[in-house]
Amino acid sequence: MIEESPENLAKIPTHVAIIMDGNGRWALEKGLPRFAGHKAGTENLREVIEASVEFGIQYLTIYAFSTENWKRPQDEIQGLMRIFKTMLDRELNNLHENGVQLRHFGCLDRIDEVLKRKVIEAIELTKDNQTLILNVAFNYGGRDEILRAVQGIVKDGLPAEEVDEKTFSKYLYSANCPDPDLIIRTSGEYRCSNFLIWQGAYSEWYFTPTYWPDFGKEELHQALTAYNQRERRYGEVKKDPDK
Ligand code: FPP
């Protein structure tokens, strides 16, 4: 049996991003309400964060709630907001003690005051931690992010010739964060769903049929193993090993 340790991996991606999909189907297949899937999806998140630290990943970005998720039934949205609050109440100290820095990708405008305050306080509390940067994409959409960046550039009056990729990236939520090396999507869906559409231009993708609540350390290791077998070329040609 292959041991799930970082020693078995030659390359560790600096930045891993995850679309945590399949909570609803996980629950329904067990005859449970969808909400139970979201709760279960929170439990294994702790395991994945701990494993990320152990494997030496420096940035982890998780897709918690998209700008399109507001179209879900009201009770599911409220249930998710309650889960996010409980998660912050229950896990923040532990994350802080383990050197996790919380950052937010997205817009807090539509978020209720209590949760908004908790998010802002969590970011402030953990801002100097360096073991793992945990970006929570919450009320996040890639197109929305790009539009906001364009608006910011226009408001700042930047001359068109100064708007290059480097400058543009500074207006995104992910300013100061490297692009994801690896994006994982659970639950057997093969699409990016408006997630990191600028930053993911050259990311490697790992798709798995596993529903998010069942995705743990072992499968994260499998994803990293798959990543180790990829050759990243960024549009160039394969390197000649004799040169
Ligand atoms: C996708 O599953 C999951 C979500 C929209 C919510 C993700 C939230 C969690 C995993 C809870 C924990 C997160 C934090 C940050 C505390 P789905 O509902 O689309 O599943 P389905 O495709 O099977 O319906």
mmCIF file of C-alpha atoms and ligand atoms in Angstrom:
data_model
loop_
_atom_site.group_PDB
_atom_site.id
_atom_site.type_symbol
_atom_site.label_atom_id
_atom_site.label_comp_id
_atom_site.label_asym_id
_atom_site.label_seq_id
_atom_site.Cartn_x
_atom_site.Cartn_y
_atom_site.Cartn_z
ATOM 1 C CA MET A 1 0.000 0.000 0.000
ATOM 2 C CA ILE A 2 1.301 3.452 -0.884
ATOM 3 C CA GLU A 3 1.686 5.539 2.200
ATOM 4 C CA GLU A 4 -0.042 8.910 1.978
ATOM 5 C CA SER A 5 2.969 10.951 2.873
ATOM 6 C CA PRO A 6 4.559 13.910 1.120
ATOM 7 C CA GLU A 7 7.796 11.909 0.700
ATOM 8 C CA ASN A 8 6.117 9.906 -2.073
ATOM 9 C CA LEU A 9 5.531 13.072 -4.073
ATOM 10 C CA ALA A 10 8.347 14.774 -5.976
ATOM 11 C CA LYS A 11 6.386 17.982 -6.618
ATOM 12 C CA ILE A 12 3.928 19.555 -4.254
ATOM 13 C CA PRO A 13 1.668 22.139 -5.914
ATOM 14 C CA THR A 14 2.003 25.516 -4.239
ATOM 15 C CA HIS A 15 -1.686 26.276 -4.696
ATOM 16 C CA VAL A 16 -4.542 23.761 -4.768
ATOM 17 C CA ALA A 17 -8.137 24.863 -5.381
ATOM 18 C CA ILE A 18 -11.202 22.694 -4.819
ATOM 19 C CA ILE A 19 -14.774 22.700 -6.108
ATOM 20 C CA MET A 20 -16.409 20.816 -3.235
ATOM 21 C CA ASP A 21 -19.287 19.286 -5.182
ATOM 22 C CA GLY A 22 -21.731 16.462 -4.479
ATOM 23 C CA ASN A 23 -22.969 17.219 -0.957
ATOM 24 C CA GLY A 24 -26.607 17.093 -2.053
ATOM 25 C CA ARG A 25 -26.315 13.791 -3.944
ATOM 26 C CA TRP A 26 -24.301 12.253 -1.095
ATOM 27 C CA ALA A 27 -27.206 13.015 1.260
ATOM 28 C CA LEU A 28 -30.058 12.074 -1.082
ATOM 29 C CA GLU A 29 -28.473 8.687 -1.835
ATOM 30 C CA LYS A 30 -28.484 8.029 1.895
ATOM 31 C CA GLY A 31 -32.126 9.108 2.225
ATOM 32 C CA LEU A 32 -31.074 12.255 4.096
ATOM 33 C CA PRO A 33 -31.974 15.916 3.457
ATOM 34 C CA ARG A 34 -29.489 17.893 1.319
ATOM 35 C CA PHE A 35 -28.568 19.893 4.407
ATOM 36 C CA ALA A 36 -27.053 16.733 5.954
ATOM 37 C CA GLY A 37 -24.691 16.578 2.961
ATOM 38 C CA HIS A 38 -23.487 20.117 3.563
ATOM 39 C CA LYS A 39 -22.883 19.291 7.228
ATOM 40 C CA ALA A 40 -20.929 16.173 6.286
ATOM 41 C CA GLY A 41 -19.013 18.266 3.747
ATOM 42 C CA THR A 42 -17.880 20.516 6.569
ATOM 43 C CA GLU A 43 -16.553 17.619 8.639
ATOM 44 C CA ASN A 44 -14.161 16.337 5.964
ATOM 45 C CA LEU A 45 -13.055 19.889 5.170
ATOM 46 C CA ARG A 46 -11.115 19.844 8.444
ATOM 47 C CA GLU A 47 -9.345 16.641 7.351
ATOM 48 C CA VAL A 48 -8.490 18.137 3.953
ATOM 49 C CA ILE A 49 -7.112 21.332 5.537
ATOM 50 C CA GLU A 50 -4.952 19.296 7.933
ATOM 51 C CA ALA A 51 -3.711 17.058 5.120
ATOM 52 C CA SER A 52 -2.899 20.128 3.001
ATOM 53 C CA VAL A 53 -0.672 21.426 5.806
ATOM 54 C CA GLU A 54 0.945 18.002 6.167
ATOM 55 C CA PHE A 55 1.641 17.737 2.425
ATOM 56 C CA GLY A 56 3.205 21.201 2.360
ATOM 57 C CA ILE A 57 0.592 22.926 0.204
ATOM 58 C CA GLN A 58 0.912 26.675 0.799
ATOM 59 C CA TYR A 59 -2.375 27.962 -0.620
ATOM 60 C CA LEU A 60 -5.719 26.186 -0.533
ATOM 61 C CA THR A 61 -8.780 27.773 -2.143
ATOM 62 C CA ILE A 62 -12.234 26.300 -1.537
ATOM 63 C CA TYR A 63 -15.448 27.132 -3.395
ATOM 64 C CA ALA A 64 -17.975 27.494 -0.589
ATOM 65 C CA PHE A 65 -20.781 29.543 -2.179
ATOM 66 C CA SER A 66 -21.044 30.951 -5.686
ATOM 67 C CA THR A 67 -22.794 34.071 -6.950
ATOM 68 C CA GLU A 68 -25.202 31.649 -8.674
ATOM 69 C CA ASN A 69 -25.975 29.680 -5.477
ATOM 70 C CA TRP A 70 -28.451 32.450 -4.485
ATOM 71 C CA LYS A 71 -30.833 30.759 -6.953
ATOM 72 C CA ARG A 72 -31.169 27.765 -4.585
ATOM 73 C CA PRO A 73 -34.221 27.396 -2.315
ATOM 74 C CA GLN A 74 -34.244 29.893 0.567
ATOM 75 C CA ASP A 75 -34.061 27.213 3.251
ATOM 76 C CA GLU A 76 -30.926 25.690 1.676
ATOM 77 C CA ILE A 77 -29.258 29.119 1.456
ATOM 78 C CA GLN A 78 -30.095 29.850 5.084
ATOM 79 C CA GLY A 79 -28.852 26.419 6.116
ATOM 80 C CA LEU A 80 -25.544 27.041 4.337
ATOM 81 C CA MET A 81 -25.149 30.465 5.996
ATOM 82 C CA ARG A 82 -25.753 28.823 9.384
ATOM 83 C CA ILE A 83 -23.093 26.221 8.579
ATOM 84 C CA PHE A 84 -20.566 28.931 7.675
ATOM 85 C CA LYS A 85 -21.275 30.742 10.971
ATOM 86 C CA THR A 86 -20.965 27.539 13.019
ATOM 87 C CA MET A 87 -17.782 26.617 11.184
ATOM 88 C CA LEU A 88 -16.202 29.962 12.081
ATOM 89 C CA ASP A 89 -17.338 29.721 15.720
ATOM 90 C CA ARG A 90 -16.134 26.152 16.091
ATOM 91 C CA GLU A 91 -12.978 26.013 13.984
ATOM 92 C CA LEU A 92 -11.453 29.480 14.025
ATOM 93 C CA ASN A 93 -9.268 29.054 17.117
ATOM 94 C CA ASN A 94 -8.002 25.696 15.912
ATOM 95 C CA LEU A 95 -7.189 27.105 12.467
ATOM 96 C CA HIS A 96 -5.442 30.084 14.062
ATOM 97 C CA GLU A 97 -3.373 27.890 16.405
ATOM 98 C CA ASN A 98 -2.290 25.819 13.414
ATOM 99 C CA GLY A 99 -1.044 28.852 11.522
ATOM 100 C CA VAL A 100 -3.841 29.032 8.954
ATOM 101 C CA GLN A 101 -4.479 32.453 7.436
ATOM 102 C CA LEU A 102 -8.045 32.990 6.257
ATOM 103 C CA ARG A 103 -8.710 35.120 3.213
ATOM 104 C CA HIS A 104 -11.948 35.793 1.397
ATOM 105 C CA PHE A 105 -12.550 35.747 -2.362
ATOM 106 C CA GLY A 106 -15.904 37.303 -3.146
ATOM 107 C CA CYS A 107 -18.211 40.099 -2.101
ATOM 108 C CA LEU A 108 -19.716 40.470 1.387
ATOM 109 C CA ASP A 109 -22.406 42.997 0.340
ATOM 110 C CA ARG A 110 -25.329 40.536 0.366
ATOM 111 C CA ILE A 111 -24.187 38.689 3.479
ATOM 112 C CA ASP A 112 -26.022 39.231 6.778
ATOM 113 C CA GLU A 113 -24.318 41.482 9.295
ATOM 114 C CA VAL A 114 -23.478 38.781 11.858
ATOM 115 C CA LEU A 115 -21.737 36.519 9.363
ATOM 116 C CA LYS A 116 -20.055 39.462 7.665
ATOM 117 C CA ARG A 117 -18.592 40.559 11.012
ATOM 118 C CA LYS A 118 -17.381 37.033 11.784
ATOM 119 C CA VAL A 119 -15.627 36.808 8.404
ATOM 120 C CA ILE A 120 -13.931 40.198 8.841
ATOM 121 C CA GLU A 121 -12.826 39.300 12.394
ATOM 122 C CA ALA A 122 -11.472 35.910 11.266
ATOM 123 C CA ILE A 123 -9.434 37.562 8.503
ATOM 124 C CA GLU A 124 -8.057 40.128 10.965
ATOM 125 C CA LEU A 125 -7.223 37.511 13.630
ATOM 126 C CA THR A 126 -5.301 35.242 11.263
ATOM 127 C CA LYS A 127 -3.676 37.819 8.988
ATOM 128 C CA ASP A 128 -0.082 37.116 10.105
ATOM 129 C CA ASN A 129 -0.302 33.306 9.908
ATOM 130 C CA GLN A 130 1.843 31.703 7.233
ATOM 131 C CA THR A 131 1.554 27.896 7.480
ATOM 132 C CA LEU A 132 -1.361 27.720 5.039
ATOM 133 C CA ILE A 133 -3.271 30.469 3.272
ATOM 134 C CA LEU A 134 -6.909 29.339 3.103
ATOM 135 C CA ASN A 135 -8.898 31.338 0.548
ATOM 136 C CA VAL A 136 -12.614 30.868 1.006
ATOM 137 C CA ALA A 137 -14.503 31.675 -2.203
ATOM 138 C CA PHE A 138 -17.801 32.769 -0.731
ATOM 139 C CA ASN A 139 -20.387 34.697 -2.726
ATOM 140 C CA TYR A 140 -17.766 34.350 -5.446
ATOM 141 C CA GLY A 141 -18.081 34.194 -9.217
ATOM 142 C CA GLY A 142 -15.250 34.375 -11.729
ATOM 143 C CA ARG A 143 -17.129 36.649 -14.139
ATOM 144 C CA ASP A 144 -18.215 38.924 -11.297
ATOM 145 C CA GLU A 145 -14.590 39.102 -10.124
ATOM 146 C CA ILE A 146 -13.380 40.064 -13.610
ATOM 147 C CA LEU A 147 -16.096 42.716 -13.998
ATOM 148 C CA ARG A 148 -15.187 44.219 -10.627
ATOM 149 C CA ALA A 149 -11.529 44.295 -11.665
ATOM 150 C CA VAL A 150 -12.440 46.156 -14.870
ATOM 151 C CA GLN A 151 -14.563 48.604 -12.872
ATOM 152 C CA GLY A 152 -11.649 49.166 -10.452
ATOM 153 C CA ILE A 153 -9.265 49.853 -13.327
ATOM 154 C CA VAL A 154 -11.685 52.308 -14.940
ATOM 155 C CA LYS A 155 -12.312 54.067 -11.611
ATOM 156 C CA ASP A 156 -8.551 54.409 -11.065
ATOM 157 C CA GLY A 157 -8.240 55.927 -14.545
ATOM 158 C CA LEU A 158 -5.457 53.591 -15.702
ATOM 159 C CA PRO A 159 -4.271 54.292 -19.268
ATOM 160 C CA ALA A 160 -5.177 51.396 -21.591
ATOM 161 C CA GLU A 161 -1.538 50.621 -22.427
ATOM 162 C CA GLU A 162 -0.787 50.039 -18.729
ATOM 163 C CA VAL A 163 -3.450 47.315 -18.403
ATOM 164 C CA ASP A 164 -1.365 44.164 -18.795
ATOM 165 C CA GLU A 165 -1.858 40.761 -17.133
ATOM 166 C CA LYS A 166 0.223 41.704 -14.096
ATOM 167 C CA THR A 167 -1.682 44.927 -13.462
ATOM 168 C CA PHE A 168 -5.045 43.281 -14.120
ATOM 169 C CA SER A 169 -4.285 40.481 -11.634
ATOM 170 C CA LYS A 170 -3.771 43.064 -8.886
ATOM 171 C CA TYR A 171 -7.451 44.045 -9.185
ATOM 172 C CA LEU A 172 -8.690 40.486 -8.616
ATOM 173 C CA TYR A 173 -9.614 38.996 -5.231
ATOM 174 C CA SER A 174 -6.559 36.792 -5.697
ATOM 175 C CA ALA A 175 -4.045 39.666 -5.777
ATOM 176 C CA ASN A 176 -0.960 38.467 -3.849
ATOM 177 C CA CYS A 177 -1.834 34.830 -4.437
ATOM 178 C CA PRO A 178 -0.170 32.647 -7.092
ATOM 179 C CA ASP A 179 -2.400 31.011 -9.710
ATOM 180 C CA PRO A 180 -3.680 27.555 -8.745
ATOM 181 C CA ASP A 181 -1.407 24.740 -9.912
ATOM 182 C CA LEU A 182 -4.101 22.134 -9.417
ATOM 183 C CA ILE A 183 -7.900 22.428 -9.383
ATOM 184 C CA ILE A 184 -9.875 19.488 -8.022
ATOM 185 C CA ARG A 185 -13.572 18.926 -8.696
ATOM 186 C CA THR A 186 -15.402 16.193 -6.854
ATOM 187 C CA SER A 187 -18.661 14.397 -7.704
ATOM 188 C CA GLY A 188 -18.061 13.460 -11.356
ATOM 189 C CA GLU A 189 -18.952 16.826 -12.908
ATOM 190 C CA TYR A 190 -16.605 18.117 -15.605
ATOM 191 C CA ARG A 191 -16.961 21.885 -15.673
ATOM 192 C CA CYS A 192 -15.412 24.909 -13.997
ATOM 193 C CA SER A 193 -18.688 26.567 -12.871
ATOM 194 C CA ASN A 194 -17.349 30.123 -12.907
ATOM 195 C CA PHE A 195 -14.483 29.256 -10.533
ATOM 196 C CA LEU A 196 -11.122 31.043 -10.913
ATOM 197 C CA ILE A 197 -11.658 31.476 -14.635
ATOM 198 C CA TRP A 198 -8.792 33.968 -14.973
ATOM 199 C CA GLN A 199 -6.411 32.341 -12.498
ATOM 200 C CA GLY A 200 -7.040 28.793 -13.737
ATOM 201 C CA ALA A 201 -5.884 29.455 -17.311
ATOM 202 C CA TYR A 202 -2.977 27.015 -16.946
ATOM 203 C CA SER A 203 -4.057 24.959 -13.949
ATOM 204 C CA GLU A 204 -4.007 21.195 -14.061
ATOM 205 C CA TRP A 205 -7.429 19.647 -13.346
ATOM 206 C CA TYR A 206 -8.229 16.539 -11.342
ATOM 207 C CA PHE A 207 -11.772 15.158 -11.569
ATOM 208 C CA THR A 208 -13.064 12.434 -9.325
ATOM 209 C CA PRO A 209 -16.485 10.749 -9.027
ATOM 210 C CA THR A 210 -16.178 10.849 -5.216
ATOM 211 C CA TYR A 211 -18.752 13.088 -3.553
ATOM 212 C CA TRP A 212 -17.198 15.858 -1.481
ATOM 213 C CA PRO A 213 -18.125 14.444 1.990
ATOM 214 C CA ASP A 214 -16.154 11.283 1.111
ATOM 215 C CA PHE A 215 -13.093 13.132 -0.184
ATOM 216 C CA GLY A 216 -10.336 12.920 2.432
ATOM 217 C CA LYS A 217 -6.599 12.749 2.898
ATOM 218 C CA GLU A 218 -6.189 9.565 0.859
ATOM 219 C CA GLU A 219 -7.869 11.003 -2.206
ATOM 220 C CA LEU A 220 -6.048 14.314 -1.851
ATOM 221 C CA HIS A 221 -2.862 12.251 -2.011
ATOM 222 C CA GLN A 222 -4.171 10.545 -5.170
ATOM 223 C CA ALA A 223 -4.840 13.945 -6.730
ATOM 224 C CA LEU A 224 -1.288 15.050 -5.898
ATOM 225 C CA THR A 225 0.057 11.804 -7.372
ATOM 226 C CA ALA A 226 -1.854 12.495 -10.600
ATOM 227 C CA TYR A 227 -0.456 16.037 -10.593
ATOM 228 C CA ASN A 228 3.054 14.593 -10.363
ATOM 229 C CA GLN A 229 2.446 12.705 -13.606
ATOM 230 C CA ARG A 230 1.498 15.826 -15.541
ATOM 231 C CA GLU A 231 3.869 17.816 -17.693
ATOM 232 C CA ARG A 232 3.062 21.499 -17.584
ATOM 233 C CA ARG A 233 4.020 23.229 -20.811
ATOM 234 C CA TYR A 234 2.211 26.592 -20.671
ATOM 235 C CA GLY A 235 1.826 26.587 -24.448
ATOM 236 C CA GLU A 236 5.486 25.740 -25.074
ATOM 237 C CA VAL A 237 6.799 22.518 -26.600
ATOM 238 C CA LYS A 238 7.958 19.474 -24.649
ATOM 239 C CA LYS A 239 11.483 19.959 -23.278
ATOM 240 C CA ASP A 240 14.135 17.877 -25.021
ATOM 241 C CA PRO A 241 15.834 15.838 -22.236
ATOM 242 C CA ASP A 242 19.138 15.785 -24.221
ATOM 243 C CA LYS A 243 19.468 19.561 -24.218
HETATM 244 C C1 FPP B 1 -21.833 21.706 -3.629
HETATM 245 O O1 FPP B 1 -22.636 20.571 -3.435
HETATM 246 C C2 FPP B 1 -21.546 22.333 -2.369
HETATM 247 C C3 FPP B 1 -21.914 23.596 -2.010
HETATM 248 C C4 FPP B 1 -22.696 24.513 -2.853
HETATM 249 C C5 FPP B 1 -21.589 24.125 -0.710
HETATM 250 C C6 FPP B 1 -20.203 23.845 -0.254
HETATM 251 C C7 FPP B 1 -20.205 23.948 1.205
HETATM 252 C C8 FPP B 1 -19.642 23.087 2.047
HETATM 253 C C9 FPP B 1 -18.829 21.943 1.641
HETATM 254 C C10 FPP B 1 -19.821 23.307 3.451
HETATM 255 C C11 FPP B 1 -18.548 23.591 4.130
HETATM 256 C C12 FPP B 1 -17.852 24.792 3.689
HETATM 257 C C13 FPP B 1 -17.411 25.735 4.519
HETATM 258 C C14 FPP B 1 -16.550 26.846 4.010
HETATM 259 C C15 FPP B 1 -17.756 25.730 5.939
HETATM 260 P P1 FPP B 1 -24.081 20.547 -4.094
HETATM 261 O O2 FPP B 1 -25.045 21.034 -3.090
HETATM 262 O O3 FPP B 1 -24.077 21.306 -5.374
HETATM 263 O O4 FPP B 1 -24.253 19.023 -4.351
HETATM 264 P P2 FPP B 1 -25.083 18.343 -5.543
HETATM 265 O O5 FPP B 1 -24.399 18.768 -6.819
HETATM 266 O O6 FPP B 1 -24.951 16.892 -5.271
HETATM 267 O O7 FPP B 1 -26.486 18.843 -5.433
#
